[in-house]
PDB file of C-alpha atoms in Angstrom:
ATOM      1  CA  MET T   1     -31.898  -1.458  12.972  1.00 75.00           C
ATOM      2  CA  SER T   2     -29.246   0.410  15.037  1.00 85.00           C
ATOM      3  CA  ALA T   3     -27.198   2.973  14.333  1.00 87.00           C
ATOM      4  CA  VAL T   4     -23.982   1.059  16.229  1.00 87.00           C
ATOM      5  CA  THR T   5     -25.805  -1.755  13.764  1.00 90.00           C
ATOM      6  CA  ARG T   6     -25.793  -0.200  10.727  1.00 90.00           C
ATOM      7  CA  PHE T   7     -22.219   1.599  11.628  1.00 91.00           C
ATOM      8  CA  LEU T   8     -20.968  -1.728  11.844  1.00 90.00           C
ATOM      9  CA  ARG T   9     -22.571  -3.126   7.609  1.00 91.00           C
ATOM     10  CA  HIS T  10     -22.294  -0.256   6.119  1.00 92.00           C
ATOM     11  CA  ASN T  11     -18.633  -0.482   6.703  1.00 92.00           C
ATOM     12  CA  SER T  12     -17.310  -4.298   7.262  1.00 93.00           C
ATOM     13  CA  LEU T  13     -15.143  -3.953   4.803  1.00 91.00           C
ATOM     14  CA  THR T  14     -12.624  -1.965   6.412  1.00 93.00           C
ATOM     15  CA  LEU T  15     -13.510  -2.878   9.896  1.00 94.00           C
ATOM     16  CA  VAL T  16     -12.558  -6.268   9.277  1.00 95.00           C
ATOM     17  CA  PHE T  17      -9.252  -5.218   7.128  1.00 93.00           C
ATOM     18  CA  PHE T  18      -8.069  -2.633   9.449  1.00 94.00           C
ATOM     19  CA  THR T  19      -8.893  -5.098  12.169  1.00 96.00           C
ATOM     20  CA  GLY T  20      -6.948  -8.254  10.333  1.00 96.00           C
ATOM     21  CA  PHE T  21      -4.166  -5.246   9.923  1.00 93.00           C
ATOM     22  CA  LEU T  22      -4.613  -4.506  13.914  1.00 95.00           C
ATOM     23  CA  LEU T  23      -3.813  -8.625  15.029  1.00 97.00           C
ATOM     24  CA  THR T  24      -1.156  -9.813  12.092  1.00 95.00           C
ATOM     25  CA  LEU T  25       0.474  -6.035  13.821  1.00 94.00           C
ATOM     26  CA  VAL T  26       0.643  -7.236  17.134  1.00 96.00           C
ATOM     27  CA  GLY T  27       1.465 -11.238  15.495  1.00 96.00           C
ATOM     28  CA  GLN T  28       5.239  -9.864  14.031  1.00 94.00           C
ATOM     29  CA  ALA T  29       5.338  -8.045  17.013  1.00 95.00           C
ATOM     30  CA  VAL T  30       4.901 -10.802  18.767  1.00 96.00           C
ATOM     31  CA  ALA T  31       6.944 -13.000  16.901  1.00 95.00           C
ATOM     32  CA  GLY T  32       9.726 -10.648  15.831  1.00 92.00           C
ATOM     33  CA  HIS T  33       9.904  -9.552  19.432  1.00 94.00           C
ATOM     34  CA  ALA T  34      11.130 -13.867  19.917  1.00 94.00           C
ATOM     35  CA  ASP T  35      13.876 -14.315  17.081  1.00 92.00           C
ATOM     36  CA  PHE T  36      15.462 -10.518  18.413  1.00 90.00           C
ATOM     37  CA  ASN T  37      16.016 -12.250  22.117  1.00 92.00           C
ATOM     38  CA  ASN T  38      17.548 -15.208  20.277  1.00 92.00           C
ATOM     39  CA  GLN T  39      19.798 -13.232  17.439  1.00 86.00           C
ATOM     40  CA  LEU T  40      20.315 -11.176  21.128  1.00 87.00           C
ATOM     41  CA  THR T  41      21.427 -14.291  23.549  1.00 89.00           C
ATOM     42  CA  THR T  42      23.599 -16.046  20.475  1.00 84.00           C
ATOM     43  CA  ASP T  43      24.998 -12.506  20.232  1.00 77.00           C
ATOM     44  CA  GLY T  44      26.190 -13.213  23.739  1.00 80.00           C
ATOM     45  CA  LEU T  45      23.460  -9.992  24.534  1.00 82.00           C
ATOM     46  CA  HIS T  46      20.672  -9.984  27.110  1.00 89.00           C
ATOM     47  CA  PRO T  47      16.966  -9.568  26.474  1.00 91.00           C
ATOM     48  CA  VAL T  48      14.970  -7.924  26.399  1.00 91.00           C
ATOM     49  CA  GLY T  49      11.550  -6.796  27.237  1.00 92.00           C
ATOM     50  CA  PHE T  50       8.693  -6.322  25.062  1.00 94.00           C
ATOM     51  CA  LEU T  51       8.459  -2.923  24.719  1.00 93.00           C
ATOM     52  CA  ASP T  52      10.929  -2.051  24.647  1.00 92.00           C
ATOM     53  CA  TYR T  53      11.451  -4.818  20.881  1.00 93.00           C
ATOM     54  CA  LEU T  54       9.051  -1.653  19.609  1.00 93.00           C
ATOM     55  CA  ALA T  55      11.502   0.597  20.263  1.00 91.00           C
ATOM     56  CA  THR T  56      13.677  -0.594  18.218  1.00 90.00           C
ATOM     57  CA  SER T  57      14.886   0.122  14.768  1.00 89.00           C
ATOM     58  CA  ASP T  58      14.245  -3.644  14.000  1.00 89.00           C
ATOM     59  CA  PHE T  59      10.600  -3.708  14.975  1.00 92.00           C
ATOM     60  CA  ALA T  60      10.531  -0.117  13.144  1.00 91.00           C
ATOM     61  CA  VAL T  61      12.472  -1.362   9.386  1.00 89.00           C
ATOM     62  CA  ASP T  62      10.048  -5.069   9.002  1.00 88.00           C
ATOM     63  CA  VAL T  63       7.019  -2.683   9.504  1.00 90.00           C
ATOM     64  CA  THR T  64       7.410   0.270   7.389  1.00 90.00           C
ATOM     65  CA  GLU T  65       9.526  -2.102   4.790  1.00 87.00           C
ATOM     66  CA  ASN T  66       5.739  -4.428   3.718  1.00 86.00           C
ATOM     67  CA  TRP T  67       4.051  -0.893   4.183  1.00 90.00           C
ATOM     68  CA  GLN T  68       6.105   1.295   1.826  1.00 90.00           C
ATOM     69  CA  SER T  69       5.370  -1.751  -0.976  1.00 89.00           C
ATOM     70  CA  GLU T  70       1.980  -1.705  -0.634  1.00 90.00           C
ATOM     71  CA  TYR T  71       1.802   1.743  -0.615  1.00 92.00           C
ATOM     72  CA  LEU T  72       3.204   2.253  -4.120  1.00 91.00           C
ATOM     73  CA  GLN T  73       1.133  -0.989  -5.749  1.00 91.00           C
ATOM     74  CA  PHE T  74      -1.829   1.344  -4.861  1.00 90.00           C
ATOM     75  CA  PHE T  75       0.126   4.302  -5.111  1.00 91.00           C
ATOM     76  CA  LEU T  76       0.380   2.044  -9.170  1.00 91.00           C
ATOM     77  CA  TYR T  77      -2.084   0.913  -9.604  1.00 91.00           C
ATOM     78  CA  ILE T  78      -3.834   4.608  -9.188  1.00 92.00           C
ATOM     79  CA  PHE T  79      -2.354   5.664 -11.397  1.00 90.00           C
ATOM     80  CA  GLY T  80      -1.609   3.472 -13.857  1.00 91.00           C
ATOM     81  CA  THR T  81      -5.715   2.420 -14.416  1.00 91.00           C
ATOM     82  CA  VAL T  82      -5.889   5.862 -15.666  1.00 92.00           C
ATOM     83  CA  TRP T  83      -4.293   5.147 -18.862  1.00 93.00           C
ATOM     84  CA  LEU T  84      -3.273   1.249 -19.479  1.00 92.00           C
ATOM     85  CA  LEU T  85      -5.844  -0.618 -19.642  1.00 92.00           C
ATOM     86  CA  GLN T  86      -6.283  -4.400 -19.736  1.00 92.00           C
ATOM     87  CA  HIS T  87      -8.910  -6.415 -22.097  1.00 91.00           C
ATOM     88  CA  GLY T  88     -11.285  -8.469 -20.820  1.00 91.00           C
ATOM     89  CA  SER T  89     -10.201  -7.300 -17.191  1.00 90.00           C
ATOM     90  CA  PRO T  90     -12.781  -6.011 -14.791  1.00 88.00           C
ATOM     91  CA  GLU T  91      -9.597  -3.756 -13.449  1.00 88.00           C
ATOM     92  CA  SER T  92      -9.311  -1.680 -16.310  1.00 89.00           C
ATOM     93  CA  LYS T  93     -11.741   0.397 -17.603  1.00 88.00           C
ATOM     94  CA  GLU T  94     -13.119   0.372 -21.353  1.00 88.00           C
ATOM     95  CA  LEU T  95     -11.112   0.419 -24.185  1.00 88.00           C
ATOM     96  CA  HIS T  96     -12.108   4.217 -24.998  1.00 88.00           C
ATOM     97  CA  LYS T  97     -12.069   5.313 -22.224  1.00 87.00           C
ATOM     98  CA  ALA T  98      -8.145   5.363 -21.374  1.00 89.00           C
ATOM     99  CA  GLY T  99      -7.235   9.020 -20.013  1.00 90.00           C
ATOM    100  CA  VAL T 100      -8.636  10.597 -17.443  1.00 87.00           C
ATOM    101  CA  GLU T 101     -12.260  11.220 -19.411  1.00 88.00           C
ATOM    102  CA  SER T 102     -13.652  14.275 -19.928  1.00 87.00           C
ATOM    103  CA  ASP T 103     -15.541  16.615 -17.478  1.00 87.00           C
ATOM    104  CA  ARG T 104     -18.640  14.733 -18.211  1.00 90.00           C
ATOM    105  CA  GLU T 105     -17.319  11.714 -18.009  1.00 87.00           C
ATOM    106  CA  GLN T 106     -16.075  12.411 -14.471  1.00 86.00           C
ATOM    107  CA  LYS T 107     -19.183  14.801 -12.953  1.00 88.00           C
ATOM    108  CA  VAL T 108     -17.231  18.137 -11.598  1.00 86.00           C
ATOM    109  CA  GLY T 109     -17.356  21.776 -12.460  1.00 86.00           C
ATOM    110  CA  GLU T 110     -20.935  22.245 -14.070  1.00 88.00           C
ATOM    111  CA  HIS T 111     -21.515  18.975 -14.210  1.00 88.00           C
ATOM    112  CA  ALA T 112     -21.606  17.529 -10.399  1.00 86.00           C
ATOM    113  CA  GLY T 113     -24.458  17.147  -8.757  1.00 87.00           C
ATOM    114  CA  PRO T 114     -26.338  18.114  -5.762  1.00 89.00           C
ATOM    115  CA  ASP T 115     -24.982  15.074  -3.708  1.00 89.00           C
ATOM    116  CA  SER T 116     -20.989  16.107  -5.774  1.00 88.00           C
ATOM    117  CA  PRO T 117     -18.773  16.186  -3.178  1.00 90.00           C
ATOM    118  CA  ARG T 118     -17.795  20.054  -3.146  1.00 89.00           C
ATOM    119  CA  TRP T 119     -14.962  20.217  -4.697  1.00 90.00           C
ATOM    120  CA  ALA T 120     -15.613  18.470  -7.527  1.00 87.00           C
ATOM    121  CA  ALA T 121     -18.000  21.134  -8.255  1.00 87.00           C
ATOM    122  CA  ALA T 122     -15.529  23.791  -7.239  1.00 87.00           C
ATOM    123  CA  HIS T 123     -12.802  25.510 -10.526  1.00 87.00           C
ATOM    124  CA  GLY T 124      -9.043  25.827 -10.521  1.00 88.00           C
ATOM    125  CA  TRP T 125      -6.582  24.698  -8.352  1.00 91.00           C
ATOM    126  CA  ARG T 126      -8.721  23.428  -5.784  1.00 91.00           C
ATOM    127  CA  GLN T 127     -11.177  20.627  -8.585  1.00 90.00           C
ATOM    128  CA  ARG T 128      -7.163  19.932  -9.778  1.00 90.00           C
ATOM    129  CA  MET T 129      -6.294  19.210  -6.444  1.00 92.00           C
ATOM    130  CA  TYR T 130      -8.879  17.430  -4.977  1.00 92.00           C
ATOM    131  CA  ALA T 131      -9.610  14.967  -9.003  1.00 91.00           C
ATOM    132  CA  ARG T 132      -5.908  13.608  -7.907  1.00 92.00           C
ATOM    133  CA  SER T 133      -6.072  13.653  -4.319  1.00 93.00           C
ATOM    134  CA  LEU T 134      -6.679   9.750  -3.734  1.00 93.00           C
ATOM    135  CA  GLY T 135      -3.117   8.883  -5.297  1.00 92.00           C
ATOM    136  CA  VAL T 136      -1.422  11.269  -4.744  1.00 93.00           C
ATOM    137  CA  VAL T 137      -1.647  10.563  -0.260  1.00 94.00           C
ATOM    138  CA  MET T 138      -1.026   7.364  -1.297  1.00 94.00           C
ATOM    139  CA  ALA T 139       1.642   8.277  -3.799  1.00 94.00           C
ATOM    140  CA  THR T 140       2.579  10.638  -0.338  1.00 95.00           C
ATOM    141  CA  ILE T 141       2.587   7.454   2.725  1.00 94.00           C
ATOM    142  CA  PHE T 142       4.528   5.110  -0.223  1.00 94.00           C
ATOM    143  CA  ALA T 143       7.241   8.288   0.463  1.00 94.00           C
ATOM    144  CA  TRP T 144       6.790   8.562   3.889  1.00 94.00           C
ATOM    145  CA  SER T 145       7.505   5.041   4.251  1.00 93.00           C
ATOM    146  CA  TRP T 146       9.968   4.326   2.041  1.00 92.00           C
ATOM    147  CA  PHE T 147      12.215   7.105   3.221  1.00 93.00           C
ATOM    148  CA  ALA T 148      11.210   5.629   7.380  1.00 92.00           C
ATOM    149  CA  GLN T 149      11.883   2.146   6.257  1.00 91.00           C
ATOM    150  CA  SER T 150      15.634   3.440   5.176  1.00 92.00           C
ATOM    151  CA  VAL T 151      16.623   5.552   8.247  1.00 93.00           C
ATOM    152  CA  THR T 152      15.035   2.381  11.455  1.00 92.00           C
ATOM    153  CA  GLY T 153      17.249  -0.071   7.796  1.00 90.00           C
ATOM    154  CA  VAL T 154      20.227   2.171   8.551  1.00 91.00           C
ATOM    155  CA  ALA T 155      19.992   2.272  12.136  1.00 89.00           C
ATOM    156  CA  ALA T 156      18.885  -1.375  13.031  1.00 87.00           C
ATOM    157  CA  TYR T 157      22.367  -2.319  10.037  1.00 87.00           C
ATOM    158  CA  ASN T 158      24.049   0.052  12.335  1.00 88.00           C
ATOM    159  CA  GLU T 159      23.621  -1.620  15.251  1.00 83.00           C
ATOM    160  CA  GLU T 160      24.525  -5.488  13.669  1.00 81.00           C
ATOM    161  CA  HIS T 161      28.065  -4.123  12.383  1.00 80.00           C
ATOM    162  CA  LEU T 162      29.207  -2.391  16.599  1.00 78.00           C
ATOM    163  CA  ARG T 163      27.999  -5.696  18.213  1.00 76.00           C
ATOM    164  CA  GLN T 164      30.234  -7.632  15.122  1.00 75.00           C
ATOM    165  CA  LEU T 165      32.938  -4.727  16.350  1.00 75.00           C
ATOM    166  CA  GLN T 166      32.189  -3.329  13.056  1.00 82.00           C
ATOM    167  CA  ALA T 167      32.756  -0.126  11.615  1.00 83.00           C
ATOM    168  CA  PRO T 168      28.566   1.772  10.660  1.00 87.00           C
ATOM    169  CA  VAL T 169      27.997   3.427   7.341  1.00 89.00           C
ATOM    170  CA  SER T 170      25.860   6.448   7.076  1.00 90.00           C
ATOM    171  CA  TRP T 171      22.619   6.783   5.389  1.00 92.00           C
ATOM    172  CA  SER T 172      23.529   7.535   1.639  1.00 91.00           C
ATOM    173  CA  GLN T 173      26.069   4.564   1.850  1.00 91.00           C
ATOM    174  CA  TYR T 174      22.848   2.917   3.426  1.00 91.00           C
ATOM    175  CA  VAL T 175      20.717   3.097   0.596  1.00 92.00           C
ATOM    176  CA  ALA T 176      22.743   2.049  -1.374  1.00 92.00           C
ATOM    177  CA  SER T 177      23.195  -0.800  -0.299  1.00 90.00           C
ATOM    178  CA  ALA T 178      22.533  -4.729  -1.186  1.00 89.00           C
ATOM    179  CA  ASP T 179      20.714  -4.849   2.457  1.00 84.00           C
ATOM    180  CA  PHE T 180      18.094  -2.270   1.468  1.00 88.00           C
ATOM    181  CA  TRP T 181      18.213  -2.937  -2.094  1.00 91.00           C
ATOM    182  CA  ASP T 182      17.389  -6.411  -1.170  1.00 88.00           C
ATOM    183  CA  ARG T 183      14.756  -5.827   1.142  1.00 83.00           C
ATOM    184  CA  THR T 184      13.094  -3.276  -1.071  1.00 89.00           C
ATOM    185  CA  LEU T 185      13.046  -5.517  -4.490  1.00 90.00           C
ATOM    186  CA  GLN T 186      11.639  -8.649  -2.251  1.00 86.00           C
ATOM    187  CA  ASN T 187       8.976  -5.842  -1.824  1.00 86.00           C
ATOM    188  CA  TRP T 188       7.918  -4.444  -4.458  1.00 91.00           C
ATOM    189  CA  GLN T 189       7.985  -7.609  -6.884  1.00 91.00           C
ATOM    190  CA  SER T 190       5.505  -9.482  -5.381  1.00 88.00           C
ATOM    191  CA  GLU T 191       3.572  -6.746  -4.874  1.00 90.00           C
ATOM    192  CA  LEU T 192       4.347  -6.435  -9.084  1.00 91.00           C
ATOM    193  CA  LEU T 193       3.679  -9.542  -9.704  1.00 92.00           C
ATOM    194  CA  ALA T 194      -0.001 -10.316  -7.282  1.00 90.00           C
ATOM    195  CA  VAL T 195      -1.002  -7.158  -8.998  1.00 90.00           C
ATOM    196  CA  ALA T 196      -0.250  -8.238 -13.003  1.00 92.00           C
ATOM    197  CA  SER T 197      -1.976 -11.393 -11.675  1.00 93.00           C
ATOM    198  CA  MET T 198      -5.371 -10.286 -10.593  1.00 90.00           C
ATOM    199  CA  ALA T 199      -4.961  -8.161 -13.637  1.00 89.00           C
ATOM    200  CA  ILE T 200      -5.341 -11.842 -16.020  1.00 92.00           C
ATOM    201  CA  LEU T 201      -6.934 -14.285 -14.195  1.00 91.00           C
ATOM    202  CA  SER T 202     -10.286 -11.557 -13.584  1.00 91.00           C
ATOM    203  CA  VAL T 203     -10.481 -11.909 -17.445  1.00 92.00           C
ATOM    204  CA  TYR T 204     -11.024 -15.724 -17.001  1.00 92.00           C
ATOM    205  CA  LEU T 205     -11.615 -16.890 -14.016  1.00 91.00           C
ATOM    206  CA  ARG T 206     -14.447 -15.675 -12.109  1.00 90.00           C
ATOM    207  CA  GLN T 207     -15.592 -14.892  -7.903  1.00 91.00           C
ATOM    208  CA  ARG T 208     -19.198 -15.000  -7.844  1.00 89.00           C
ATOM    209  CA  GLY T 209     -20.462 -11.178  -5.278  1.00 88.00           C
ATOM    210  CA  SER T 210     -17.455 -10.366  -5.718  1.00 88.00           C
ATOM    211  CA  PRO T 211     -17.148  -6.510  -7.191  1.00 86.00           C
ATOM    212  CA  GLU T 212     -13.417  -6.792  -8.392  1.00 87.00           C
ATOM    213  CA  SER T 213     -14.788 -10.175 -10.332  1.00 89.00           C
ATOM    214  CA  LYS T 214     -17.214  -9.450 -13.123  1.00 88.00           C
ATOM    215  CA  PRO T 215     -20.227 -11.496 -13.299  1.00 87.00           C
ATOM    216  CA  VAL T 216     -20.407 -15.182 -13.666  1.00 90.00           C
ATOM    217  CA  GLY T 217     -21.252 -15.108 -17.144  1.00 90.00           C
ATOM    218  CA  ALA T 218     -20.000 -12.279 -18.463  1.00 87.00           C
ATOM    219  CA  ALA T 219     -18.353 -12.693 -21.701  1.00 91.00           C
ATOM    220  CA  HIS T 220     -13.875 -12.525 -21.220  1.00 91.00           C
ATOM    221  CA  THR T 221     -13.493  -9.991 -23.779  1.00 90.00           C
ATOM    222  CA  SER T 222     -16.119  -8.412 -21.466  1.00 88.00           C
ATOM    223  CA  THR T 223     -14.662  -5.146 -20.789  1.00 89.00           C
ATOM    224  CA  GLY T 224     -14.745  -2.915 -17.455  1.00 83.00           C
ATOM    225  CA  VAL T 225     -17.790  -5.482 -15.921  1.00 81.00           C
ATOM    226  CA  GLU T 226     -17.928  -6.033 -12.235  1.00 75.00           C
ATOM    227  CA  GLY T 227     -19.441  -8.528 -10.333  1.00 67.00           C
TER     228      GLY T 227
END
């Protein structure tokens, strides 16, 4: 097996989904550009070029509002599953393992192995930081994208208002507006529903060969068991 083939095989999950992300982002940009120009034409304004559209607040707010909801889902799921359980679900830890678990179970400090990450074997702040790094990074990306959504959202909102000869609003006014929370909550509710559905449906349904599913023959009561 060549080095390229080995790389593609070992990273196929990330590569396929990242490629899908880029393709759908391009598709969103093309569709959004057409819709944006339709709105401009309706308002009696000149349409803009594709590259000019990519620099608009309309495109930026549509992208960032999706990103922040996705990273909110991951952040809540990563932190929530430390303590929250679902009997019979492979998405949950075993019922007796709620909490941060012992150093021995987590293989940190003196329990780290020779192939453990260096900071897992460290002590003090480095181990504490690394032990929570995934959730912290997800929370940081969520906070950044939520703020970016609010900034680009108020710009897009004010541009639309100015085209209609209405007064612009401040950032704080926009964050408290129905438009902002309509954009935000419609994404949050879909993400939370998806997580809740996955947690409970995986108790009773199976997908052979998937690590997100229990083995086909596993009992419905089996918890924290992956296929």
